[in-house]
XYZ file of C-alpha atoms in Angstrom:
279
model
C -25.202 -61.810 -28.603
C -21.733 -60.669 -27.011
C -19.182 -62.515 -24.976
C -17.058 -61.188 -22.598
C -16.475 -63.675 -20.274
C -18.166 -64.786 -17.280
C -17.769 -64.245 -13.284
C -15.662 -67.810 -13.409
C -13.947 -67.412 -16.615
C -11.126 -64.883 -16.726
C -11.155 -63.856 -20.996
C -8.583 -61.535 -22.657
C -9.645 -59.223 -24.780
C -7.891 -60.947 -27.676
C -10.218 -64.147 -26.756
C -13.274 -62.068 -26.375
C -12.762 -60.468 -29.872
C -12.022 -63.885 -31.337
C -15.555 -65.469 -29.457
C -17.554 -62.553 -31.135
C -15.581 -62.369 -33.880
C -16.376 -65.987 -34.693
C -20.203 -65.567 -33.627
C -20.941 -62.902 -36.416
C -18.948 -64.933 -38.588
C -21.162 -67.763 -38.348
C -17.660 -69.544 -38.683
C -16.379 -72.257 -36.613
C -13.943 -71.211 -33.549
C -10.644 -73.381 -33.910
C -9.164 -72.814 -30.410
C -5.500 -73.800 -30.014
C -3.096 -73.585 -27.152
C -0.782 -75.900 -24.655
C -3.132 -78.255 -22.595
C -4.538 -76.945 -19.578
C -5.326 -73.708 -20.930
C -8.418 -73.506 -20.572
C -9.634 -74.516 -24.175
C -12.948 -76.719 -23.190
C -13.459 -74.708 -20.359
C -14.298 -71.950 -22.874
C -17.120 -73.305 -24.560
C -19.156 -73.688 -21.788
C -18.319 -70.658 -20.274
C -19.428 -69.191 -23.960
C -22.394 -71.164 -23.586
C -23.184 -69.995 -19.672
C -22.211 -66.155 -21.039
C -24.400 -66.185 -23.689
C -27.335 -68.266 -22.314
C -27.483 -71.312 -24.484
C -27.358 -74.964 -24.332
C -24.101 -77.175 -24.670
C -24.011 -79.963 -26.652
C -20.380 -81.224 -26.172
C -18.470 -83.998 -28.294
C -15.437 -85.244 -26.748
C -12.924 -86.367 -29.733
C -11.014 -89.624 -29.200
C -8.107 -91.375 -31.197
C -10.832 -94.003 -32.307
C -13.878 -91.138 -33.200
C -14.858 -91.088 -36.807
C -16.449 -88.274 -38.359
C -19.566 -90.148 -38.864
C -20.398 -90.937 -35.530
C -21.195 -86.704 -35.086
C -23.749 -87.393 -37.108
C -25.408 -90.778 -36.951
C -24.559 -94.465 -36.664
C -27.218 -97.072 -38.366
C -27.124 -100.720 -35.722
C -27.382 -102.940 -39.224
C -26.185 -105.728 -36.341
C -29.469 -105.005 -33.261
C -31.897 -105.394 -36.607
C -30.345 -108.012 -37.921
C -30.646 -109.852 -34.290
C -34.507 -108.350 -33.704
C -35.282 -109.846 -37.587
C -34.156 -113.126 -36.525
C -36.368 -112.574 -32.922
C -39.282 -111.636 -34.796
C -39.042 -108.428 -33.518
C -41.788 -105.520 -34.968
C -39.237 -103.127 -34.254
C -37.465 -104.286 -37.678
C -39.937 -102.929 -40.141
C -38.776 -99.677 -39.105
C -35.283 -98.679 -39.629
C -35.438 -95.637 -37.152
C -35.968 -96.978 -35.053
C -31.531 -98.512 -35.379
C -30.925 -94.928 -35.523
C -28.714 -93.264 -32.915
C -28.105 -89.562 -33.634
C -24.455 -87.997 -33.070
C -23.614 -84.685 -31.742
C -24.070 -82.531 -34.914
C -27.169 -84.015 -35.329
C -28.215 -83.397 -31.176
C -27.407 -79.762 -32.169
C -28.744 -79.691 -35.407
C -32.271 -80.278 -34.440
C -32.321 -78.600 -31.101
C -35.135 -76.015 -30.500
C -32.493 -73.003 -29.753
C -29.405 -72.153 -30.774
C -26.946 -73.957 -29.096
C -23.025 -74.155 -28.382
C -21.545 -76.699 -30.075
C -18.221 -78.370 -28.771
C -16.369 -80.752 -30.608
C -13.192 -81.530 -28.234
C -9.107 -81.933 -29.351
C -10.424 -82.273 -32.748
C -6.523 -83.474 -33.525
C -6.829 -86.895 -31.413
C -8.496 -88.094 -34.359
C -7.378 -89.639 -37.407
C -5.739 -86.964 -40.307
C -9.356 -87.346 -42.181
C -11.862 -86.509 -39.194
C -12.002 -82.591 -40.224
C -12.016 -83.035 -44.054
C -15.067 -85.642 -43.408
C -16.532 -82.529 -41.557
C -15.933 -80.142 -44.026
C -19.541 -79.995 -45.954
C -21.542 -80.699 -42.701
C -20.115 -77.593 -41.023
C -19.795 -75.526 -43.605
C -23.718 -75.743 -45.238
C -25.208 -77.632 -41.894
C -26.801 -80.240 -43.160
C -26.393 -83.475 -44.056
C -28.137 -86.622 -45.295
C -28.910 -89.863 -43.478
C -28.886 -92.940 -46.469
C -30.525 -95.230 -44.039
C -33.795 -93.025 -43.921
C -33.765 -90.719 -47.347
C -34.132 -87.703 -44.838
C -31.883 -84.813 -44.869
C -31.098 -82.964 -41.480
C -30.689 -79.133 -41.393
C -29.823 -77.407 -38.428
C -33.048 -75.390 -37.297
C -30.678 -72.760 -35.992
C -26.924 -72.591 -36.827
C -25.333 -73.488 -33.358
C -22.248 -71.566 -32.120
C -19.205 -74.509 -32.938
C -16.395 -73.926 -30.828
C -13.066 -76.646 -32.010
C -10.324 -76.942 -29.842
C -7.065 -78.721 -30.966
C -3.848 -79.227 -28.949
C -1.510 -79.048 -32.000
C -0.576 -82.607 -31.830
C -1.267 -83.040 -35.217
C -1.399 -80.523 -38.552
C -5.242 -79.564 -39.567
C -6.140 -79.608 -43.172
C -5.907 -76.423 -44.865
C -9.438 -76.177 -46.659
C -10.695 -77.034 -42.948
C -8.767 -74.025 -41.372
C -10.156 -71.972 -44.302
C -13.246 -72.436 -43.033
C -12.859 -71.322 -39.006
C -11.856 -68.494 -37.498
C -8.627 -69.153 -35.502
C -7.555 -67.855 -32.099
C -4.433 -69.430 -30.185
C -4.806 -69.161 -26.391
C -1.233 -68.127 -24.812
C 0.023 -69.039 -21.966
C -1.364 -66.023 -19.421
C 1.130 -63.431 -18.282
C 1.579 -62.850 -14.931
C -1.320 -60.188 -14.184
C -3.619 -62.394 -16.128
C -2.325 -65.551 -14.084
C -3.534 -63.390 -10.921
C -6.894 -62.669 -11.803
C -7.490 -66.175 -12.974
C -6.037 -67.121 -9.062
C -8.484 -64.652 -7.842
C -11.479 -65.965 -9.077
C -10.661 -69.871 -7.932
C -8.771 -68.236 -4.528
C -9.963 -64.930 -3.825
C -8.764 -65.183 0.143
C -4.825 -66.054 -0.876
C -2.676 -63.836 0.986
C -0.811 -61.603 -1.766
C 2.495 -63.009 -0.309
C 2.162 -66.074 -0.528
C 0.482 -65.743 -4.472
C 3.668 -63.679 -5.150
C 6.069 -66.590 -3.772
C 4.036 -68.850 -6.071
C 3.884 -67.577 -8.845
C 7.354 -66.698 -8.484
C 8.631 -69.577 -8.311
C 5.830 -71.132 -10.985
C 7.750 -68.908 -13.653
C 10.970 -69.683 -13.071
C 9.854 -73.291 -13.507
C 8.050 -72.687 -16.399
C 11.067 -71.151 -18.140
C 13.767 -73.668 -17.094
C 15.605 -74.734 -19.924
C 15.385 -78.259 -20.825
C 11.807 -78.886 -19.086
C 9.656 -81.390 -21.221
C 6.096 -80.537 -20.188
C 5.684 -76.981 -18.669
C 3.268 -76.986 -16.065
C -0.288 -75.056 -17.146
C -2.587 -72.739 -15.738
C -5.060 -75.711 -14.514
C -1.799 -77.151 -12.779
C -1.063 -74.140 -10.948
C -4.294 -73.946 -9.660
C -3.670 -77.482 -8.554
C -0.699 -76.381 -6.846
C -1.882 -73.396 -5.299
C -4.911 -75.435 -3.992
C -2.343 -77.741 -2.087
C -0.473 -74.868 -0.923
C -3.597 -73.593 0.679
C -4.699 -77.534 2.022
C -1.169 -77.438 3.584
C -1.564 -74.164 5.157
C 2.211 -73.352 3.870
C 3.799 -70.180 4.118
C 6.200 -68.085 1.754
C 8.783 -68.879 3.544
C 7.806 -73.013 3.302
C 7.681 -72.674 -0.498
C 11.139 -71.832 -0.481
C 12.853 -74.351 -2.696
C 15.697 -76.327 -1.020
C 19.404 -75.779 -2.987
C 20.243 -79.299 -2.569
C 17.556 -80.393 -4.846
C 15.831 -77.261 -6.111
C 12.340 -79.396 -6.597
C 9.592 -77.462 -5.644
C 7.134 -77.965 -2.350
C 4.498 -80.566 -3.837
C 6.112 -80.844 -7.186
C 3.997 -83.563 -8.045
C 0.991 -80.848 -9.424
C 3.449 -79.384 -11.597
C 5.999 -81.817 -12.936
C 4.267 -84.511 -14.172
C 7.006 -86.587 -15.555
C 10.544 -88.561 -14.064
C 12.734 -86.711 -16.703
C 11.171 -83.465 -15.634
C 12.049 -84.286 -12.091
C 15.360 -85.631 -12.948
C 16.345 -82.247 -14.155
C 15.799 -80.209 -11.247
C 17.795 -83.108 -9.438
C 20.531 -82.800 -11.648
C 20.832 -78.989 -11.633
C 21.385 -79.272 -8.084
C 23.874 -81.372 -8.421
C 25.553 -78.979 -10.699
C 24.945 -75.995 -8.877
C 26.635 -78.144 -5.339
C 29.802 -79.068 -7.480
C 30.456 -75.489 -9.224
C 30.590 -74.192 -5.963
């Protein structure tokens, strides 16, 4: 069972290594990297690759640990005892299984997603610890304990917003995704854009790199916003020569896919400006 990306999914070899690597492990992937790197993307592109389900569990600010695996409705049973309801005598039936416990039980092995694991309050991967690490776990309500039938592939991604526990990290294998260099950036164009003229991708990217490393910039625009750009570019029918950026404001053509903020804008404004008075 081997990864090495897909027809749609443009892996480094340092990713590729980390996928199996984590795989043979039987260890959790912790997948870092600046947003829009292609981070969920992965795990289905693992899961496509290697020819397995995806169960996916998107992590919010509000998502406690226990909801991966189960949450007991004491409040529908308590209404259906009051209705008379049959469907009170049995408390399964106020059962509604998480994520863990979706991939837990499936029939095959299966991919495993939990999603920007750091949204989540600083507990949320210590409550995870034991589940992950001997998968299983027990459900009060019933007296049962579920054990995965096959140990699914778990694939974590974090945006680094907040610190992860060290006794979790001990227990993943970790792989940061960087930013792609410009070769890499190409491929990953080709595969979304395979008819761009090489002139205009070169004027692009160009320029998308120079942006990228302007000093001061808040949020540097991603890979996913690029392809954003690039897209509009293409809807526009624009030319090297149109993405030329104009010295009296220096803001890119369509600069609304890759600065998404005012101070970001503001910047380029004010350079400008700077540039127009030193001169």
């Amino acid at each position: 069972m081997k990864f090495n990306g897909t027809a749609d999914y443009v892996a480094t070899e340092d990713l590729t290594v980390a996928v199996n690597a984590a795989v043979t492990l039987e260890r959790p992937l912790l997948v870092k990297g600046e947003p829009g790197t292609g981070k969920t993307e992965l795990a289905r592109q693992v899961a496509m690759s290697l020819g397995l389900p995806l169960v996916e569990w998107h992590v919010k600010s509000t998502t406690k640990a226990q909801q991966g695996l189960y949450e007991y409705d004491a409040v529908s049973r308590l209404r259906d005892s009051q209705l008379g309801d049959e469907r009170v005598h049995e408390v399964k039936n106020y059962i509604r299984k998480g994520k863990l416990w979706q991939a837990f039980e499936a029939d095959t092995k299966v991919v495993l997603l939990i999603d920007e694991i750091d949204k989540a309050d600083i507990e949320f991967p210590n409550d995870l610890l034991q589940e992950l690490d001997r998968m299983e776990f027990h459900v009060y309500e019933t007296g049962e304990t579920i054990r995965a039938r096959q140990r699914p592939v778990v694939i974590i991604t974090s945006n680094n917003e907040k610190e992860l526990p060290d006794a979790f990290l001990r227990r993943c294998f970790f792989h940061y995704i960087r930013f792609p260099e410009a070769e890499t950036l190409q491929r990953i164009v080709a595969v979304h854009f395979p008819r761009i003229k090489e002139t205009l991708l070169a004027e692009a990217l160009t320029q998308f790199y120079e942006i990228r490393e302007t000093p001061g910039l808040k949020k540097k625009p991603s890979t996913s916003e690029v392809l954003d750009w690039l897209k509009l570019i293409l809807a526009e029918d624009l030319t090297p020569a149109d993405l030329k950026r104009d010295p009296r404001q220096l803001l890119p053509k369509l600069h609304g896919a890759l600065l998404k903020n005012e101070q970001d804008v503001a910047l380029f404004e004010r350079l400008a400006f700077m540039a127009r008075a030193g001169r």
